[in-house]
Coordinates of N, CA and C in Angstrom, one line a residue:
Chain A
N1 N 63.8 -77.7 91.3 CA 64.4 -77.3 90.0 C 64.2 -75.8 89.8
A2 N 65.3 -75.1 90.0 CA 65.2 -73.6 89.9 C 64.8 -73.3 88.4
G3 N 64.0 -72.2 88.3 CA 63.7 -71.7 87.0 C 64.8 -70.9 86.4
V4 N 64.4 -69.9 85.6 CA 65.3 -69.0 85.0 C 65.6 -67.9 86.0
M5 N 66.9 -67.7 86.3 CA 67.3 -66.7 87.3 C 67.9 -65.5 86.6
Q6 N 67.3 -64.4 86.9 CA 67.8 -63.1 86.4 C 68.2 -62.2 87.6
N7 N 69.3 -61.6 87.4 CA 69.7 -60.6 88.4 C 70.5 -59.5 87.7
P8 N 70.4 -58.3 88.3 CA 69.6 -58.0 89.5 C 68.1 -57.8 89.1
R9 N 67.3 -57.7 90.1 CA 65.9 -57.5 89.8 C 65.6 -56.1 89.4
H10 N 66.3 -55.2 90.1 CA 66.3 -53.7 89.7 C 67.7 -53.2 89.6
L11 N 67.8 -52.3 88.6 CA 69.2 -51.8 88.4 C 69.0 -50.3 88.0
V12 N 69.7 -49.4 88.7 CA 69.6 -48.0 88.4 C 71.0 -47.6 87.9
R13 N 71.0 -46.9 86.8 CA 72.3 -46.4 86.2 C 72.1 -45.0 85.8
R14 N 73.2 -44.3 85.9 CA 73.2 -42.9 85.4 C 73.5 -42.9 83.9
R15 N 73.1 -41.9 83.3 CA 73.4 -41.8 81.8 C 74.9 -41.9 81.6
G16 N 75.2 -42.7 80.6 CA 76.6 -42.9 80.2 C 77.3 -44.1 80.9
Q17 N 76.7 -44.6 81.9 CA 77.2 -45.8 82.6 C 76.9 -47.1 81.8
E18 N 77.5 -48.2 82.3 CA 77.2 -49.5 81.6 C 76.2 -50.3 82.5
A19 N 75.4 -51.0 81.8 CA 74.4 -51.9 82.6 C 74.7 -53.3 82.1
R20 N 74.8 -54.2 83.1 CA 75.1 -55.6 82.8 C 73.9 -56.4 83.5
L21 N 73.2 -57.1 82.6 CA 72.1 -57.9 83.1 C 72.4 -59.4 82.9
R22 N 72.2 -60.2 84.0 CA 72.6 -61.6 84.0 C 71.4 -62.5 83.9
C23 N 71.6 -63.7 83.3 CA 70.5 -64.6 83.2 C 71.1 -66.1 83.2
S24 N 70.6 -66.8 84.1 CA 71.0 -68.3 84.2 C 69.8 -69.1 83.7
P25 N 69.9 -69.8 82.7 CA 68.7 -70.6 82.1 C 68.3 -71.7 83.1
M26 N 67.1 -72.2 82.8 CA 66.6 -73.3 83.5 C 67.5 -74.5 83.3
K27 N 67.7 -75.4 84.3 CA 68.5 -76.5 84.1 C 68.0 -77.4 83.0
G28 N 69.0 -77.8 82.1 CA 68.6 -78.6 81.0 C 68.3 -77.8 79.7
H29 N 68.2 -76.4 79.9 CA 67.9 -75.6 78.7 C 69.2 -75.0 78.1
S30 N 69.3 -75.1 76.8 CA 70.5 -74.7 76.2 C 70.3 -73.4 75.3
H31 N 69.1 -72.9 75.3 CA 68.8 -71.7 74.5 C 68.3 -70.6 75.3
V32 N 68.8 -69.4 75.1 CA 68.5 -68.2 75.9 C 68.0 -67.2 74.9
Y33 N 67.0 -66.4 75.4 CA 66.4 -65.3 74.6 C 66.3 -64.1 75.5
W34 N 66.5 -62.9 74.9 CA 66.4 -61.7 75.6 C 65.3 -60.9 75.0
Y35 N 64.4 -60.3 75.8 CA 63.3 -59.5 75.3 C 63.3 -58.2 76.1
R36 N 62.8 -57.1 75.5 CA 62.7 -55.8 76.2 C 61.2 -55.5 76.2
Q37 N 60.8 -55.0 77.4 CA 59.4 -54.5 77.5 C 59.4 -53.1 78.0
L38 N 58.9 -52.2 77.1 CA 58.7 -50.8 77.4 C 57.4 -50.6 78.1
P39 N 57.2 -49.6 78.9 CA 55.9 -49.4 79.5 C 54.8 -49.4 78.5
E40 N 53.7 -50.0 78.9 CA 52.5 -50.1 78.1 C 52.7 -50.8 76.7
E41 N 53.8 -51.6 76.6 CA 54.0 -52.3 75.3 C 54.3 -53.7 75.6
G42 N 54.3 -54.5 74.5 CA 54.5 -55.9 74.6 C 56.0 -56.2 74.7
L43 N 56.3 -57.5 74.5 CA 57.7 -57.9 74.6 C 58.3 -57.8 73.2
K44 N 59.5 -57.1 73.1 CA 60.1 -57.0 71.8 C 61.4 -57.9 71.8
F45 N 61.5 -58.8 70.9 CA 62.6 -59.7 70.8 C 63.9 -58.9 70.6
M46 N 64.9 -59.3 71.2 CA 66.2 -58.7 71.1 C 67.2 -59.7 70.4
V47 N 67.5 -60.8 71.2 CA 68.5 -61.7 70.7 C 68.3 -63.1 71.2
Y48 N 68.8 -64.1 70.5 CA 68.6 -65.5 70.8 C 70.0 -66.1 70.7
L49 N 70.4 -66.8 71.8 CA 71.7 -67.4 71.9 C 71.7 -68.8 72.3
Q50 N 72.7 -69.6 71.8 CA 73.0 -70.9 72.4 C 74.4 -70.7 73.1
K51 N 74.8 -71.7 73.7 CA 76.2 -71.6 74.3 C 77.2 -71.2 73.3
E52 N 77.9 -70.1 73.5 CA 79.0 -69.5 72.7 C 78.6 -69.1 71.3
N53 N 77.3 -69.1 71.0 CA 76.8 -68.7 69.7 C 75.6 -67.7 69.8
I54 N 75.7 -66.7 68.9 CA 74.5 -65.9 68.7 C 73.8 -66.4 67.5
I55 N 72.5 -66.8 67.7 CA 71.8 -67.4 66.6 C 71.0 -66.4 65.8
D56 N 70.4 -65.4 66.6 CA 69.6 -64.4 65.9 C 69.7 -63.1 66.8
E57 N 70.2 -62.1 66.2 CA 70.3 -60.8 66.9 C 69.6 -59.7 66.2
S58 N 68.6 -60.1 65.4 CA 67.9 -59.2 64.6 C 67.1 -58.0 65.3
G59 N 66.9 -58.2 66.6 CA 66.2 -57.2 67.4 C 67.1 -56.4 68.2
M60 N 68.4 -56.6 68.1 CA 69.4 -55.8 68.9 C 69.7 -54.5 68.3
P61 N 69.6 -53.4 69.0 CA 70.1 -52.1 68.5 C 71.5 -52.3 68.0
K62 N 71.8 -51.5 66.9 CA 73.1 -51.7 66.3 C 74.3 -51.3 67.2
E63 N 74.0 -50.3 68.0 CA 75.1 -49.8 68.8 C 74.8 -49.9 70.3
R64 N 75.8 -50.0 71.1 CA 75.8 -50.0 72.6 C 75.3 -51.3 73.2
F65 N 74.6 -52.1 72.5 CA 74.0 -53.4 73.0 C 74.8 -54.6 72.5
S66 N 75.1 -55.5 73.5 CA 75.7 -56.8 73.1 C 75.2 -57.8 74.0
A67 N 75.3 -59.1 73.6 CA 74.9 -60.2 74.4 C 75.9 -61.4 74.2
E68 N 76.0 -62.1 75.3 CA 76.9 -63.3 75.2 C 76.3 -64.4 76.0
F69 N 76.7 -65.6 75.7 CA 76.2 -66.8 76.5 C 77.5 -67.7 76.5
P70 N 78.4 -67.5 77.4 CA 79.6 -68.3 77.4 C 79.4 -69.7 77.8
K71 N 80.5 -70.5 77.5 CA 80.4 -71.9 77.8 C 80.1 -72.2 79.3
E72 N 80.7 -71.4 80.1 CA 80.5 -71.5 81.6 C 79.9 -70.2 82.1
G73 N 78.9 -70.2 82.9 CA 78.3 -69.0 83.5 C 77.1 -68.5 82.8
P74 N 76.5 -67.5 83.3 CA 75.2 -67.0 82.8 C 75.3 -66.3 81.5
S75 N 74.2 -66.0 80.9 CA 74.1 -65.2 79.7 C 74.2 -63.7 80.2
I76 N 74.8 -62.8 79.5 CA 74.9 -61.4 79.9 C 74.4 -60.6 78.7
L77 N 73.5 -59.7 79.1 CA 73.1 -58.6 78.2 C 73.8 -57.3 78.7
R78 N 74.5 -56.7 77.8 CA 75.3 -55.5 78.2 C 74.9 -54.3 77.4
I79 N 74.7 -53.3 78.1 CA 74.3 -52.0 77.5 C 75.3 -51.0 77.9
Q80 N 76.0 -50.5 76.9 CA 77.1 -49.5 77.2 C 76.5 -48.1 77.0
Q81 N 77.0 -47.1 77.8 CA 76.7 -45.7 77.7 C 75.1 -45.6 77.7
V82 N 74.5 -46.0 78.7 CA 73.0 -46.0 78.8 C 72.5 -44.6 78.6
V83 N 71.3 -44.6 78.0 CA 70.5 -43.3 77.8 C 69.1 -43.6 78.5
R84 N 68.4 -42.5 78.7 CA 67.1 -42.6 79.3 C 66.2 -43.5 78.6
G85 N 66.3 -43.6 77.3 CA 65.4 -44.4 76.5 C 65.6 -45.9 76.7
D86 N 66.7 -46.3 77.4 CA 67.0 -47.7 77.6 C 66.2 -48.2 78.8
S87 N 65.6 -47.3 79.6 CA 64.8 -47.7 80.7 C 63.7 -48.6 80.3
A88 N 63.7 -49.7 80.9 CA 62.7 -50.7 80.5 C 62.8 -52.0 81.4
A89 N 61.9 -52.9 81.2 CA 62.1 -54.2 81.8 C 62.7 -55.2 80.8
Y90 N 63.8 -55.8 81.2 CA 64.4 -56.8 80.3 C 64.2 -58.2 80.8
F91 N 63.6 -59.0 79.9 CA 63.3 -60.4 80.3 C 64.2 -61.3 79.6
C92 N 64.6 -62.3 80.3 CA 65.4 -63.5 79.8 C 64.4 -64.7 79.8
A93 N 64.5 -65.5 78.8 CA 63.8 -66.8 78.8 C 64.7 -67.8 78.3
S94 N 64.4 -69.1 78.6 CA 65.2 -70.2 78.1 C 64.3 -71.3 77.6
S95 N 64.8 -72.1 76.8 CA 64.1 -73.3 76.2 C 65.0 -74.4 76.0
E96 N 64.4 -75.6 75.8 CA 65.2 -76.7 75.3 C 65.6 -76.4 73.9
R97 N 66.3 -77.4 73.3 CA 66.7 -77.2 71.9 C 65.6 -76.8 71.0
D98 N 64.4 -77.4 71.2 CA 63.2 -77.1 70.4 C 62.3 -76.3 71.3
S99 N 61.9 -75.1 71.0 CA 61.1 -74.3 71.8 C 59.6 -74.4 71.6
S100 N 59.2 -75.5 70.9 CA 57.8 -75.7 70.6 C 56.9 -75.8 71.8
N101 N 57.5 -76.1 73.0 CA 56.7 -76.1 74.2 C 56.7 -74.8 74.9
G102 N 57.3 -73.8 74.3 CA 57.3 -72.4 74.8 C 58.5 -72.2 75.7
Y103 N 58.6 -71.0 76.2 CA 59.7 -70.6 76.9 C 59.4 -70.6 78.4
T104 N 60.4 -70.7 79.2 CA 60.3 -70.4 80.7 C 61.0 -69.1 80.9
F105 N 60.3 -68.1 81.5 CA 60.8 -66.8 81.6 C 61.4 -66.6 83.0
G106 N 62.3 -65.7 83.1 CA 62.8 -65.1 84.4 C 61.9 -64.0 84.8
S107 N 62.2 -63.5 86.0 CA 61.3 -62.4 86.6 C 61.6 -61.0 86.0
G108 N 62.6 -60.9 85.2 CA 63.0 -59.7 84.6 C 63.9 -58.8 85.4
T109 N 64.6 -57.9 84.7 CA 65.4 -56.9 85.4 C 64.8 -55.5 84.9
R110 N 64.4 -54.7 85.9 CA 63.9 -53.4 85.6 C 65.1 -52.4 85.6
L111 N 65.4 -51.9 84.5 CA 66.5 -50.9 84.4 C 66.0 -49.5 84.4
T112 N 66.5 -48.7 85.2 CA 66.1 -47.3 85.3 C 67.3 -46.5 85.1
V113 N 67.3 -45.6 84.1 CA 68.4 -44.7 83.8 C 68.1 -43.3 84.2
V114 N 68.9 -42.8 85.1 CA 68.6 -41.5 85.7 C 69.6 -40.4 85.2
Chain B
A1 N 57.2 -60.7 57.1 CA 57.5 -61.1 58.5 C 56.2 -61.4 59.3
Q2 N 56.3 -62.2 60.2 CA 55.1 -62.6 61.0 C 54.8 -61.5 62.0
T3 N 53.5 -61.2 62.2 CA 53.0 -60.3 63.2 C 51.9 -60.9 64.0
V4 N 51.8 -60.4 65.2 CA 50.7 -60.8 66.1 C 50.0 -59.5 66.6
T5 N 48.7 -59.6 66.5 CA 47.9 -58.4 66.8 C 46.8 -58.7 67.9
Q6 N 46.9 -58.0 69.0 CA 45.9 -58.0 70.0 C 45.1 -56.7 70.0
S7 N 43.9 -56.7 69.6 CA 43.2 -55.4 69.3 C 42.5 -54.9 70.5
Q8 N 42.5 -55.6 71.6 CA 41.8 -55.2 72.9 C 42.9 -54.8 73.9
P9 N 43.2 -53.5 74.1 CA 44.2 -53.1 75.1 C 43.7 -53.5 76.5
E10 N 42.4 -53.4 76.8 CA 41.9 -53.6 78.1 C 40.6 -54.4 78.0
M11 N 40.4 -55.2 78.9 CA 39.1 -55.9 79.1 C 38.7 -56.0 80.5
S12 N 37.4 -56.2 80.8 CA 37.0 -56.4 82.2 C 35.9 -57.5 82.2
V13 N 35.9 -58.2 83.3 CA 35.0 -59.3 83.5 C 34.6 -59.4 84.9
Q14 N 33.4 -59.8 85.2 CA 32.9 -60.0 86.5 C 33.4 -61.4 87.0
E15 N 33.7 -61.5 88.3 CA 34.1 -62.7 88.9 C 33.0 -63.8 88.5
A16 N 33.5 -65.0 88.2 CA 32.7 -66.2 87.8 C 32.1 -66.1 86.4
E17 N 32.3 -65.0 85.7 CA 31.8 -64.9 84.4 C 32.9 -65.4 83.4
T18 N 32.6 -65.4 82.1 CA 33.5 -65.8 81.0 C 33.9 -64.7 80.2
V19 N 35.1 -64.7 79.8 CA 35.7 -63.6 79.0 C 36.5 -64.2 77.9
T20 N 36.5 -63.5 76.7 CA 37.3 -64.0 75.6 C 38.3 -62.9 75.1
L21 N 39.5 -63.2 75.0 CA 40.5 -62.3 74.6 C 40.9 -62.6 73.1
S22 N 41.0 -61.6 72.3 CA 41.3 -61.9 70.9 C 42.7 -61.8 70.5
C23 N 43.1 -62.5 69.5 CA 44.4 -62.5 68.9 C 44.4 -62.9 67.5
T24 N 45.0 -62.1 66.6 CA 45.1 -62.5 65.2 C 46.6 -62.5 64.9
Y25 N 47.0 -63.2 63.8 CA 48.4 -63.2 63.4 C 48.4 -63.3 61.9
D26 N 49.6 -63.0 61.4 CA 49.8 -63.0 60.0 C 51.0 -63.8 59.7
T27 N 50.9 -64.8 58.9 CA 52.0 -65.7 58.5 C 51.7 -66.4 57.2
S28 N 52.7 -66.8 56.5 CA 52.6 -67.6 55.3 C 53.0 -69.0 55.6
E29 N 53.3 -69.3 56.8 CA 53.7 -70.7 57.1 C 52.5 -71.5 57.4
S30 N 52.7 -72.8 57.3 CA 51.6 -73.8 57.6 C 51.8 -74.5 58.9
D31 N 53.1 -74.5 59.3 CA 53.5 -75.2 60.5 C 54.0 -74.2 61.5
Y32 N 53.3 -74.1 62.6 CA 53.7 -73.1 63.7 C 53.0 -73.4 65.0
Y33 N 53.4 -72.6 66.0 CA 52.8 -72.8 67.3 C 52.3 -71.5 67.8
L34 N 51.3 -71.6 68.6 CA 50.7 -70.4 69.2 C 50.6 -70.5 70.7
F35 N 50.8 -69.4 71.5 CA 50.8 -69.5 72.9 C 50.0 -68.3 73.5
W36 N 49.5 -68.5 74.7 CA 49.1 -67.4 75.5 C 49.9 -67.4 76.8
Y37 N 50.4 -66.2 77.1 CA 51.2 -66.0 78.4 C 50.4 -65.0 79.2
K38 N 50.5 -65.2 80.5 CA 49.9 -64.3 81.5 C 51.0 -63.6 82.3
Q39 N 50.9 -62.3 82.4 CA 51.8 -61.5 83.2 C 51.1 -60.8 84.3
P40 N 51.1 -61.3 85.5 CA 50.4 -60.6 86.7 C 51.3 -59.5 87.1
P41 N 50.8 -58.7 88.1 CA 51.6 -57.5 88.6 C 53.0 -57.9 89.0
S42 N 53.3 -59.1 89.4 CA 54.6 -59.5 89.8 C 55.6 -59.5 88.6
R43 N 55.1 -59.4 87.4 CA 55.9 -59.3 86.2 C 56.3 -60.6 85.7
Q44 N 56.1 -61.7 86.4 CA 56.5 -63.0 86.0 C 55.7 -63.5 84.8
M45 N 56.3 -63.9 83.7 CA 55.6 -64.4 82.6 C 55.3 -65.9 82.8
I46 N 54.0 -66.2 82.6 CA 53.6 -67.6 82.9 C 52.8 -68.1 81.7
L47 N 53.3 -69.3 81.2 CA 52.6 -69.9 80.1 C 51.2 -70.4 80.5
V48 N 50.2 -70.0 79.8 CA 48.9 -70.4 80.1 C 48.4 -71.6 79.2
I49 N 48.7 -71.5 77.9 CA 48.2 -72.6 77.0 C 49.0 -72.5 75.7
R50 N 49.1 -73.6 75.0 CA 49.8 -73.6 73.7 C 48.9 -74.4 72.7
Q51 N 49.1 -74.1 71.4 CA 48.3 -74.7 70.4 C 49.3 -75.1 69.2
E52 N 49.2 -76.3 68.7 CA 50.0 -76.6 67.6 C 49.1 -76.5 66.3
A53 N 49.6 -75.8 65.3 CA 48.8 -75.4 64.2 C 48.3 -76.6 63.4
Y54 N 49.0 -77.7 63.5 CA 48.6 -78.9 62.7 C 47.5 -79.7 63.4
K55 N 47.2 -79.3 64.6 CA 46.1 -80.0 65.3 C 44.8 -79.2 65.2
Q56 N 43.8 -79.8 64.8 CA 42.5 -79.1 64.6 C 41.8 -78.9 66.0
Q57 N 42.1 -79.8 66.9 CA 41.4 -79.7 68.2 C 41.9 -78.6 69.0
N58 N 41.0 -77.8 69.6 CA 41.4 -76.6 70.4 C 42.0 -77.1 71.7
A59 N 43.1 -76.4 72.1 CA 43.7 -76.8 73.4 C 42.8 -76.3 74.6
T60 N 42.9 -77.0 75.6 CA 42.2 -76.7 76.9 C 43.1 -77.0 78.1
E61 N 43.1 -76.1 79.0 CA 43.8 -76.3 80.3 C 42.9 -75.7 81.4
N62 N 42.2 -76.7 82.0 CA 41.3 -76.3 83.1 C 40.3 -75.2 82.6
R63 N 40.3 -74.1 83.2 CA 39.3 -73.0 82.9 C 39.7 -72.2 81.6
F64 N 40.9 -72.5 81.1 CA 41.4 -71.8 79.9 C 41.2 -72.7 78.6
S65 N 40.7 -72.1 77.6 CA 40.6 -72.8 76.3 C 40.8 -71.8 75.2
V66 N 41.1 -72.4 74.1 CA 41.3 -71.5 72.9 C 40.3 -71.8 71.8
N67 N 40.1 -70.8 71.0 CA 39.4 -71.0 69.7 C 40.3 -70.7 68.6
F68 N 40.9 -71.8 68.0 CA 41.9 -71.6 67.0 C 41.2 -71.8 65.6
Q69 N 41.2 -70.7 64.9 CA 40.7 -70.7 63.5 C 41.8 -70.5 62.5
K70 N 42.4 -71.6 62.0 CA 43.6 -71.5 61.2 C 43.4 -70.7 59.9
A71 N 42.3 -70.9 59.3 CA 42.0 -70.2 58.0 C 41.9 -68.7 58.2
A72 N 41.3 -68.3 59.3 CA 41.1 -66.9 59.7 C 42.3 -66.3 60.4
K73 N 43.3 -67.2 60.8 CA 44.5 -66.8 61.5 C 44.1 -66.1 62.8
S74 N 43.2 -66.7 63.5 CA 42.7 -66.2 64.8 C 42.9 -67.2 65.9
F75 N 43.3 -66.7 67.1 CA 43.6 -67.6 68.2 C 43.1 -66.9 69.5
S76 N 41.9 -67.0 69.8 CA 41.4 -66.3 71.0 C 41.4 -67.2 72.2
L77 N 41.5 -66.6 73.4 CA 41.6 -67.3 74.6 C 40.3 -67.0 75.4
K78 N 39.7 -68.1 75.9 CA 38.5 -68.0 76.7 C 38.8 -68.4 78.1
I79 N 38.5 -67.6 79.0 CA 38.6 -67.8 80.4 C 37.3 -68.0 81.0
S80 N 37.0 -69.2 81.6 CA 35.7 -69.5 82.2 C 35.8 -69.3 83.7
D81 N 34.6 -69.0 84.3 CA 34.6 -68.9 85.7 C 35.7 -68.1 86.3
S82 N 35.8 -66.8 85.7 CA 36.9 -65.9 86.0 C 37.1 -65.8 87.5
Q83 N 38.4 -65.7 87.9 CA 38.7 -65.5 89.3 C 39.6 -64.3 89.5
L84 N 39.6 -63.7 90.7 CA 40.3 -62.5 90.9 C 41.8 -62.7 90.5
G85 N 42.3 -63.9 90.7 CA 43.7 -64.1 90.4 C 44.0 -64.2 88.9
D86 N 43.0 -64.1 88.1 CA 43.2 -64.1 86.6 C 43.5 -62.7 86.2
A87 N 43.4 -61.7 87.0 CA 43.7 -60.3 86.6 C 45.2 -60.2 86.3
A88 N 45.4 -59.8 85.1 CA 46.8 -59.8 84.6 C 46.8 -59.2 83.2
M89 N 48.0 -59.0 82.7 CA 48.2 -58.8 81.2 C 48.4 -60.1 80.5
Y90 N 47.7 -60.3 79.4 CA 47.7 -61.5 78.7 C 48.3 -61.2 77.3
F91 N 49.4 -62.0 77.0 CA 50.1 -61.9 75.7 C 49.9 -63.1 74.8
C92 N 49.6 -62.9 73.6 CA 49.5 -63.9 72.6 C 50.9 -64.0 71.9
A93 N 51.3 -65.2 71.5 CA 52.7 -65.3 70.9 C 52.6 -66.3 69.8
Y94 N 53.5 -66.1 68.8 CA 53.6 -67.0 67.7 C 55.0 -67.5 67.5
R95 N 55.1 -68.8 67.2 CA 56.4 -69.3 66.9 C 56.3 -70.1 65.6
G96 N 57.2 -69.7 64.6 CA 57.2 -70.3 63.3 C 57.7 -71.7 63.4
G97 N 57.5 -72.5 62.4 CA 58.0 -73.9 62.5 C 59.5 -74.1 62.4
A98 N 60.2 -73.1 61.8 CA 61.6 -73.2 61.5 C 62.5 -72.4 62.4
T99 N 61.9 -71.8 63.4 CA 62.6 -70.9 64.3 C 62.3 -71.2 65.8
N100 N 63.1 -70.8 66.7 CA 62.8 -70.9 68.1 C 62.3 -69.6 68.7
K101 N 62.2 -68.6 67.8 CA 61.9 -67.2 68.3 C 60.4 -67.1 68.4
L102 N 60.0 -66.5 69.6 CA 58.6 -66.2 69.8 C 58.3 -64.7 69.5
I103 N 57.2 -64.4 68.8 CA 56.8 -63.1 68.5 C 55.6 -62.8 69.3
F104 N 55.6 -61.7 70.1 CA 54.5 -61.4 71.0 C 53.6 -60.3 70.4
G105 N 52.3 -60.3 70.8 CA 51.4 -59.2 70.6 C 51.7 -58.2 71.7
T106 N 50.9 -57.1 71.7 CA 51.1 -56.0 72.6 C 50.3 -56.2 73.9
G107 N 49.5 -57.2 74.0 CA 48.9 -57.6 75.3 C 47.5 -57.0 75.5
T108 N 46.8 -57.7 76.3 CA 45.5 -57.2 76.8 C 45.4 -57.3 78.3
L109 N 45.1 -56.1 78.9 CA 45.1 -56.0 80.3 C 43.7 -56.4 80.8
L110 N 43.6 -57.5 81.5 CA 42.3 -58.0 82.0 C 42.1 -57.7 83.5
A111 N 41.0 -57.0 83.7 CA 40.6 -56.7 85.1 C 39.4 -57.6 85.5
V112 N 39.4 -58.1 86.7 CA 38.4 -59.0 87.2 C 37.7 -58.3 88.3
Q113 N 36.4 -58.0 88.1 CA 35.6 -57.3 89.1 C 34.9 -58.2 90.1
P114 N 35.1 -58.0 91.4 CA 34.4 -58.8 92.4 C 32.9 -58.7 92.4

C-alpha cells in the first residue's frame, strides 16, 4: 500500500519561473494538506483540499500560489513567478475524512530558487 | 487562534537514557487531539504518538509515552532507553475538534550521544 507520493523530490527553478509540485494521497484518503517548512522552522499550514474543493486556504500567500485537487489525478501546488524566498521544503499529507488519527506525510519536495 | 509552543530548540541525551521533550499549546476548545511527529534526516515525517484530549490516560507506544496535563495545556513526550535512531527533529501538533487541520510547533532537535 503506497503511502503519500510527492514528486519531484528536488526542484530547481530560476527566479520568475513556475514551480509545480505534485502529490498523490495515500489510497483511501480523500483529504490533502500542503505545508511549507523553511530552514530551522516548523511546518506552516498552507492549504487543505478535498477532491475538487478547497476547504481551507488560510495559510496560502495571496499572490502567486494556488492549489488544486482534481477529480482525477494528483493534487498540485503551483507557484508562479518564483522568488528566492519561496525556497523551502514543501510537504504534502493526506488523511481519511476524519484526521483524528493524524496525517500520513509524503517525503517532501525541496524547492530551490536560483 | 490555537498555538503550539516547543520551548526547547535542541536537546541531547545519552544512549539508553531517558529524555523528555516539552510542548505547550493554547486553545479554548475542550475536544481536540495532540500528536508527536518525528522527522529524521531523511525528512520523512513519521507519526510517533497521539493523544485524545477527552482521555485522561496518557498514551504509550513502546518506548514513547506522553505526559498530558489538560489543565496546564501541556503535552510532553518521554523517550525511554534512547537509541541512536531516535535522533531527529520532533514536532508537537494540535488538531481541534471541528477541523482537520494540524498546527505544528517549531520543533525540538534531539541528538543521541553514544
